PDB file of C-alpha atoms and ligand atoms in Angstrom:
ATOM      1  CA  MET A 236     -24.998  10.248  20.960  1.00  0.00           C
ATOM      2  CA  ARG A 237     -22.069   7.879  21.605  1.00  0.00           C
ATOM      3  CA  ILE A 238     -19.221   9.132  18.957  1.00  0.00           C
ATOM      4  CA  GLY A 239     -16.044   7.044  18.726  1.00  0.00           C
ATOM      5  CA  ILE A 240     -12.793   8.186  17.713  1.00  0.00           C
ATOM      6  CA  TYR A 241     -10.083   5.789  16.297  1.00  0.00           C
ATOM      7  CA  PRO A 242      -6.598   7.325  16.059  1.00  0.00           C
ATOM      8  CA  GLY A 243      -3.932   6.064  13.610  1.00  0.00           C
ATOM      9  CA  SER A 244      -1.566   6.761  11.333  1.00  0.00           C
ATOM     10  CA  PHE A 245      -3.253   4.476   8.252  1.00  0.00           C
ATOM     11  CA  ASP A 246      -0.378   4.550   6.026  1.00  0.00           C
ATOM     12  CA  PRO A 247      -1.938   2.534   4.318  1.00  0.00           C
ATOM     13  CA  LEU A 248      -5.162   1.475   5.929  1.00  0.00           C
ATOM     14  CA  THR A 249      -5.448  -2.194   6.162  1.00  0.00           C
ATOM     15  CA  ASN A 250      -8.126  -4.890   6.147  1.00  0.00           C
ATOM     16  CA  GLY A 251      -7.703  -5.048   9.456  1.00  0.00           C
ATOM     17  CA  HIS A 252      -8.256  -1.384  10.009  1.00  0.00           C
ATOM     18  CA  LEU A 253     -11.416  -1.885   8.233  1.00  0.00           C
ATOM     19  CA  ASP A 254     -12.366  -4.950  10.064  1.00  0.00           C
ATOM     20  CA  LEU A 255     -12.564  -2.712  13.398  1.00  0.00           C
ATOM     21  CA  ILE A 256     -14.078   0.383  11.439  1.00  0.00           C
ATOM     22  CA  GLN A 257     -16.907  -2.148  10.626  1.00  0.00           C
ATOM     23  CA  ARG A 258     -17.164  -3.386  13.873  1.00  0.00           C
ATOM     24  CA  ALA A 259     -17.449  -0.124  15.694  1.00  0.00           C
ATOM     25  CA  SER A 260     -19.427   1.658  13.726  1.00  0.00           C
ATOM     26  CA  LYS A 261     -22.363  -0.853  14.874  1.00  0.00           C
ATOM     27  CA  LEU A 262     -21.083  -0.101  18.562  1.00  0.00           C
ATOM     28  CA  PHE A 263     -21.090   3.827  18.044  1.00  0.00           C
ATOM     29  CA  ASP A 264     -23.919   6.329  16.855  1.00  0.00           C
ATOM     30  CA  HIS A 265     -20.996   7.951  15.094  1.00  0.00           C
ATOM     31  CA  LEU A 266     -17.463   7.094  14.341  1.00  0.00           C
ATOM     32  CA  ILE A 267     -14.691   9.483  13.369  1.00  0.00           C
ATOM     33  CA  ILE A 268     -11.615   7.874  11.849  1.00  0.00           C
ATOM     34  CA  ALA A 269      -8.703  10.530  12.835  1.00  0.00           C
ATOM     35  CA  ILE A 270      -5.645  10.189  10.954  1.00  0.00           C
ATOM     36  CA  VAL A 271      -3.460  11.961  12.962  1.00  0.00           C
ATOM     37  CA  HIS A 272       0.035  14.347  11.091  1.00  0.00           C
ATOM     38  CA  SER A 273       2.668  12.975  12.759  1.00  0.00           C
ATOM     39  CA  GLU A 274       5.961  15.341  13.078  1.00  0.00           C
ATOM     40  CA  THR A 275       8.129  12.621  13.932  1.00  0.00           C
ATOM     41  CA  LYS A 276       6.728   9.414  12.055  1.00  0.00           C
ATOM     42  CA  LYS A 277       7.514   9.938   8.135  1.00  0.00           C
ATOM     43  CA  SER A 278       4.736   8.562   6.371  1.00  0.00           C
ATOM     44  CA  LEU A 279       5.025   6.641   2.433  1.00  0.00           C
ATOM     45  CA  LEU A 280       1.611   8.734   1.723  1.00  0.00           C
ATOM     46  CA  SER A 281       0.654  12.055   2.166  1.00  0.00           C
ATOM     47  CA  MET A 282      -2.141  13.006   4.535  1.00  0.00           C
ATOM     48  CA  ASP A 283      -4.484  14.151   2.184  1.00  0.00           C
ATOM     49  CA  ARG A 284      -3.921  10.897   0.108  1.00  0.00           C
ATOM     50  CA  ARG A 285      -4.363   8.936   3.336  1.00  0.00           C
ATOM     51  CA  LYS A 286      -7.724  10.419   3.499  1.00  0.00           C
ATOM     52  CA  ASP A 287      -9.052  10.015   0.545  1.00  0.00           C
ATOM     53  CA  LEU A 288      -8.016   6.588   0.261  1.00  0.00           C
ATOM     54  CA  VAL A 289     -10.043   6.221   4.018  1.00  0.00           C
ATOM     55  CA  SER A 290     -12.992   8.221   2.532  1.00  0.00           C
ATOM     56  CA  GLN A 291     -12.571   5.896  -0.742  1.00  0.00           C
ATOM     57  CA  SER A 292     -12.786   2.449   1.539  1.00  0.00           C
ATOM     58  CA  ILE A 293     -15.573   3.631   4.159  1.00  0.00           C
ATOM     59  CA  GLN A 294     -18.298   5.021   1.374  1.00  0.00           C
ATOM     60  CA  ASP A 295     -20.900   2.199   2.187  1.00  0.00           C
ATOM     61  CA  LEU A 296     -20.572   2.953   5.916  1.00  0.00           C
ATOM     62  CA  GLU A 297     -23.357   5.597   6.497  1.00  0.00           C
ATOM     63  CA  ASN A 298     -22.185   6.539  10.261  1.00  0.00           C
ATOM     64  CA  VAL A 299     -18.450   7.024   9.515  1.00  0.00           C
ATOM     65  CA  GLU A 300     -16.280   9.962   9.050  1.00  0.00           C
ATOM     66  CA  VAL A 301     -12.999  10.952   8.259  1.00  0.00           C
ATOM     67  CA  ASP A 302     -10.950  13.370   9.864  1.00  0.00           C
ATOM     68  CA  THR A 303      -7.358  14.402  10.552  1.00  0.00           C
ATOM     69  CA  PHE A 304      -5.394  15.636  13.314  1.00  0.00           C
ATOM     70  CA  ARG A 305      -2.264  17.420  14.981  1.00  0.00           C
ATOM     71  CA  GLY A 306      -1.382  17.258  18.662  1.00  0.00           C
ATOM     72  CA  LEU A 307      -2.587  16.126  21.523  1.00  0.00           C
ATOM     73  CA  LEU A 308      -4.994  13.250  21.064  1.00  0.00           C
ATOM     74  CA  VAL A 309      -7.171  14.148  24.108  1.00  0.00           C
ATOM     75  CA  ASP A 310      -7.881  17.620  22.475  1.00  0.00           C
ATOM     76  CA  PHE A 311      -9.292  16.512  19.261  1.00  0.00           C
ATOM     77  CA  VAL A 312     -11.494  14.061  21.146  1.00  0.00           C
ATOM     78  CA  LYS A 313     -12.984  16.736  23.036  1.00  0.00           C
ATOM     79  CA  LYS A 314     -13.479  19.489  20.357  1.00  0.00           C
ATOM     80  CA  ARG A 315     -15.292  16.593  18.474  1.00  0.00           C
ATOM     81  CA  SER A 316     -17.407  15.809  21.273  1.00  0.00           C
ATOM     82  CA  GLY A 317     -15.795  11.968  21.243  1.00  0.00           C
ATOM     83  CA  THR A 318     -17.100   9.307  23.867  1.00  0.00           C
ATOM     84  CA  ALA A 319     -14.205   7.066  23.533  1.00  0.00           C
ATOM     85  CA  ILE A 320     -10.925   6.704  21.899  1.00  0.00           C
ATOM     86  CA  LEU A 321     -10.996   2.962  19.584  1.00  0.00           C
ATOM     87  CA  ARG A 322      -8.125   1.322  19.478  1.00  0.00           C
ATOM     88  CA  GLY A 323      -6.891  -2.159  18.406  1.00  0.00           C
ATOM     89  CA  LEU A 324      -5.524  -5.153  19.366  1.00  0.00           C
ATOM     90  CA  ARG A 325      -4.003  -8.033  17.373  1.00  0.00           C
ATOM     91  CA  ALA A 326      -1.681  -9.411  19.495  1.00  0.00           C
ATOM     92  CA  VAL A 327      -0.005  -9.623  23.067  1.00  0.00           C
ATOM     93  CA  SER A 328       2.721  -7.683  21.863  1.00  0.00           C
ATOM     94  CA  ASP A 329       0.497  -4.380  20.594  1.00  0.00           C
ATOM     95  CA  PHE A 330      -0.408  -4.728  24.704  1.00  0.00           C
ATOM     96  CA  GLU A 331       2.535  -2.550  26.389  1.00  0.00           C
ATOM     97  CA  PHE A 332       2.580  -0.070  23.600  1.00  0.00           C
ATOM     98  CA  GLU A 333      -1.629   0.816  23.954  1.00  0.00           C
ATOM     99  CA  PHE A 334      -1.275   0.050  27.723  1.00  0.00           C
ATOM    100  CA  GLN A 335       0.742   3.211  28.175  1.00  0.00           C
ATOM    101  CA  LEU A 336      -1.324   5.494  25.497  1.00  0.00           C
ATOM    102  CA  ALA A 337      -4.730   4.561  27.165  1.00  0.00           C
ATOM    103  CA  VAL A 338      -3.360   5.297  30.804  1.00  0.00           C
ATOM    104  CA  THR A 339      -1.608   8.844  29.116  1.00  0.00           C
ATOM    105  CA  ASN A 340      -4.580   9.569  28.162  1.00  0.00           C
ATOM    106  CA  ARG A 341      -6.913   8.718  30.965  1.00  0.00           C
ATOM    107  CA  LYS A 342      -3.986  10.791  33.279  1.00  0.00           C
ATOM    108  CA  LEU A 343      -4.362  14.364  30.547  1.00  0.00           C
ATOM    109  CA  CYS A 344      -8.250  13.574  30.489  1.00  0.00           C
ATOM    110  CA  PRO A 345      -9.869  11.305  32.805  1.00  0.00           C
ATOM    111  CA  GLU A 346     -13.400  11.305  31.380  1.00  0.00           C
ATOM    112  CA  VAL A 347     -12.603   9.957  27.714  1.00  0.00           C
ATOM    113  CA  GLU A 348     -12.545   6.165  28.037  1.00  0.00           C
ATOM    114  CA  THR A 349     -10.003   4.163  25.300  1.00  0.00           C
ATOM    115  CA  ILE A 350     -12.121   0.883  23.727  1.00  0.00           C
ATOM    116  CA  PHE A 351     -10.031  -2.178  22.930  1.00  0.00           C
ATOM    117  CA  MET A 352     -11.561  -4.215  19.947  1.00  0.00           C
ATOM    118  CA  MET A 353      -9.899  -7.505  18.316  1.00  0.00           C
ATOM    119  CA  PRO A 354      -9.910  -8.275  14.386  1.00  0.00           C
ATOM    120  CA  ASN A 355     -11.094 -11.217  12.806  1.00  0.00           C
ATOM    121  CA  ASP A 356      -8.342 -13.798  13.644  1.00  0.00           C
ATOM    122  CA  SER A 357      -7.160 -13.682  10.152  1.00  0.00           C
ATOM    123  CA  PHE A 358      -6.177 -10.194  10.681  1.00  0.00           C
ATOM    124  CA  THR A 359      -4.259 -10.949  13.899  1.00  0.00           C
ATOM    125  CA  PHE A 360      -0.807 -10.514  11.492  1.00  0.00           C
ATOM    126  CA  LEU A 361      -1.299  -7.793   9.322  1.00  0.00           C
ATOM    127  CA  SER A 362      -0.081  -4.256   9.775  1.00  0.00           C
ATOM    128  CA  SER A 363       0.528  -1.218   7.749  1.00  0.00           C
ATOM    129  CA  SER A 364       4.543  -1.815   8.042  1.00  0.00           C
ATOM    130  CA  ILE A 365       4.125  -5.223   6.678  1.00  0.00           C
ATOM    131  CA  VAL A 366       2.139  -4.805   3.585  1.00  0.00           C
ATOM    132  CA  LYS A 367       4.609  -1.504   3.186  1.00  0.00           C
ATOM    133  CA  GLU A 368       7.482  -4.039   3.135  1.00  0.00           C
ATOM    134  CA  ILE A 369       5.322  -6.469   0.662  1.00  0.00           C
ATOM    135  CA  ALA A 370       4.856  -3.338  -1.605  1.00  0.00           C
ATOM    136  CA  SER A 371       8.409  -2.738  -2.116  1.00  0.00           C
ATOM    137  CA  LEU A 372       8.997  -5.667  -2.964  1.00  0.00           C
ATOM    138  CA  HIS A 373       6.867  -5.699  -5.511  1.00  0.00           C
ATOM    139  CA  GLY A 374       4.694  -8.559  -3.745  1.00  0.00           C
ATOM    140  CA  ASP A 375       0.878  -8.776  -4.471  1.00  0.00           C
ATOM    141  CA  VAL A 376      -0.980  -7.119  -1.388  1.00  0.00           C
ATOM    142  CA  GLY A 377      -4.555  -7.583  -3.189  1.00  0.00           C
ATOM    143  CA  GLN A 378      -5.645  -9.205   0.028  1.00  0.00           C
ATOM    144  CA  PHE A 379      -4.519  -7.145   2.582  1.00  0.00           C
ATOM    145  CA  VAL A 380      -5.734  -3.600   1.714  1.00  0.00           C
ATOM    146  CA  PRO A 381      -8.835  -2.694  -0.266  1.00  0.00           C
ATOM    147  CA  PRO A 382      -8.803  -1.951  -4.245  1.00  0.00           C
ATOM    148  CA  PRO A 383      -7.536   1.416  -4.469  1.00  0.00           C
ATOM    149  CA  ILE A 384      -5.138   1.542  -1.603  1.00  0.00           C
ATOM    150  CA  GLN A 385      -3.544  -1.470  -3.699  1.00  0.00           C
ATOM    151  CA  LYS A 386      -3.412   0.569  -6.809  1.00  0.00           C
ATOM    152  CA  ALA A 387      -1.632   3.662  -4.502  1.00  0.00           C
ATOM    153  CA  LEU A 388       1.034   1.489  -3.205  1.00  0.00           C
ATOM    154  CA  LEU A 389       1.971  -0.144  -6.842  1.00  0.00           C
ATOM    155  CA  GLU A 390       1.964   3.571  -7.715  1.00  0.00           C
ATOM    156  CA  ALA A 391       4.490   4.766  -4.824  1.00  0.00           C
ATOM    157  CA  TYR A 392       6.609   1.975  -5.417  1.00  0.00           C
ATOM    158  CA  SER A 393       6.779   2.099  -9.233  1.00  0.00           C
ATOM    159  CA  LYS A 394       9.637   4.301  -9.113  1.00  0.00           C
ATOM    160  CA  ASP A 395      11.939   1.876  -7.445  1.00  0.00           C
TER     161      ASP A 395
HETATM  162  P1  ADP B1335      -0.424   3.836  15.158  1.00  0.00           P
HETATM  163  O1  ADP B1335       0.735   4.734  14.073  1.00  0.00           O
HETATM  164  O2  ADP B1335      -1.390   4.502  16.128  1.00  0.00           O
HETATM  165  O3  ADP B1335       0.140   2.680  15.656  1.00  0.00           O
HETATM  166  P2  ADP B1335      -1.821   2.297  13.115  1.00  0.00           P
HETATM  167  O4  ADP B1335      -2.156   3.026  11.817  1.00  0.00           O
HETATM  168  O5  ADP B1335      -1.021   1.323  12.940  1.00  0.00           O
HETATM  169  O6  ADP B1335      -1.667   3.750  13.854  1.00  0.00           O
HETATM  170  O7  ADP B1335      -2.925   1.463  14.116  1.00  0.00           O
HETATM  171  C1  ADP B1335      -4.000   2.201  14.810  1.00  0.00           C
HETATM  172  C2  ADP B1335      -4.954   1.350  15.453  1.00  0.00           C
HETATM  173  O8  ADP B1335      -5.150   0.352  14.444  1.00  0.00           O
HETATM  174  C3  ADP B1335      -3.674   0.907  16.343  1.00  0.00           C
HETATM  175  O9  ADP B1335      -4.652   0.642  17.816  1.00  0.00           O
HETATM  176  C4  ADP B1335      -3.474  -0.439  15.938  1.00  0.00           C
HETATM  177  O10 ADP B1335      -3.235  -1.685  16.778  1.00  0.00           O
HETATM  178  C5  ADP B1335      -4.884  -0.811  15.048  1.00  0.00           C
HETATM  179  N1  ADP B1335      -4.590  -1.605  14.079  1.00  0.00           N
HETATM  180  C6  ADP B1335      -3.329  -1.797  13.122  1.00  0.00           C
HETATM  181  N2  ADP B1335      -3.666  -3.129  12.503  1.00  0.00           N
HETATM  182  C7  ADP B1335      -4.608  -3.815  12.997  1.00  0.00           C
HETATM  183  C8  ADP B1335      -5.513  -5.071  12.115  1.00  0.00           C
HETATM  184  N3  ADP B1335      -5.046  -5.937  11.716  1.00  0.00           N
HETATM  185  N4  ADP B1335      -6.634  -5.283  13.632  1.00  0.00           N
HETATM  186  C9  ADP B1335      -6.703  -4.255  14.390  1.00  0.00           C
HETATM  187  N5  ADP B1335      -6.120  -3.582  14.649  1.00  0.00           N
HETATM  188  C10 ADP B1335      -5.505  -3.069  13.981  1.00  0.00           C
END
């Protein structure tokens, strides 16, 4: 059984993440989207909200589930018997950080591989931060995120 682990903040999930999830669900027998509890990164949406929104967005993908973790990613990967960590590469600018992360994880746990996938080129510009910025300025993010996430962003920024 090949189990892929796709870690990230998903604050919020975008259509770029979803594109990668759809591609990876065909490569792995089972794919776990692993939302990280970060002590340093302040998130817009709570962990429960992010988890619920990801669940709603992957309903039609039978072999995909969502989970959360704290602490070291490699410990979570071992706990869930993961075969490989999945990460996305949008542009060269992602490479340096992703390279550092992959090499560090390999040092910590040599038996876990990191696999990189590229989204459809129409999503290479898309990030959670840019979506939040547009939403915070009351712009329409309908083409960038699934409908439940658009609604959550509208609510989150309605007080401003
Ligand atoms: P993190 O805080 O770990 O960077 P993100 O939720 O921003 O978490 O992203 C998780 C992973 O998804 C990262 O590998 C990131 O490069 C990738 N990713 C983010 N946006 C896209 C996108 N539009 N297309 C493909 N991969 C993406």
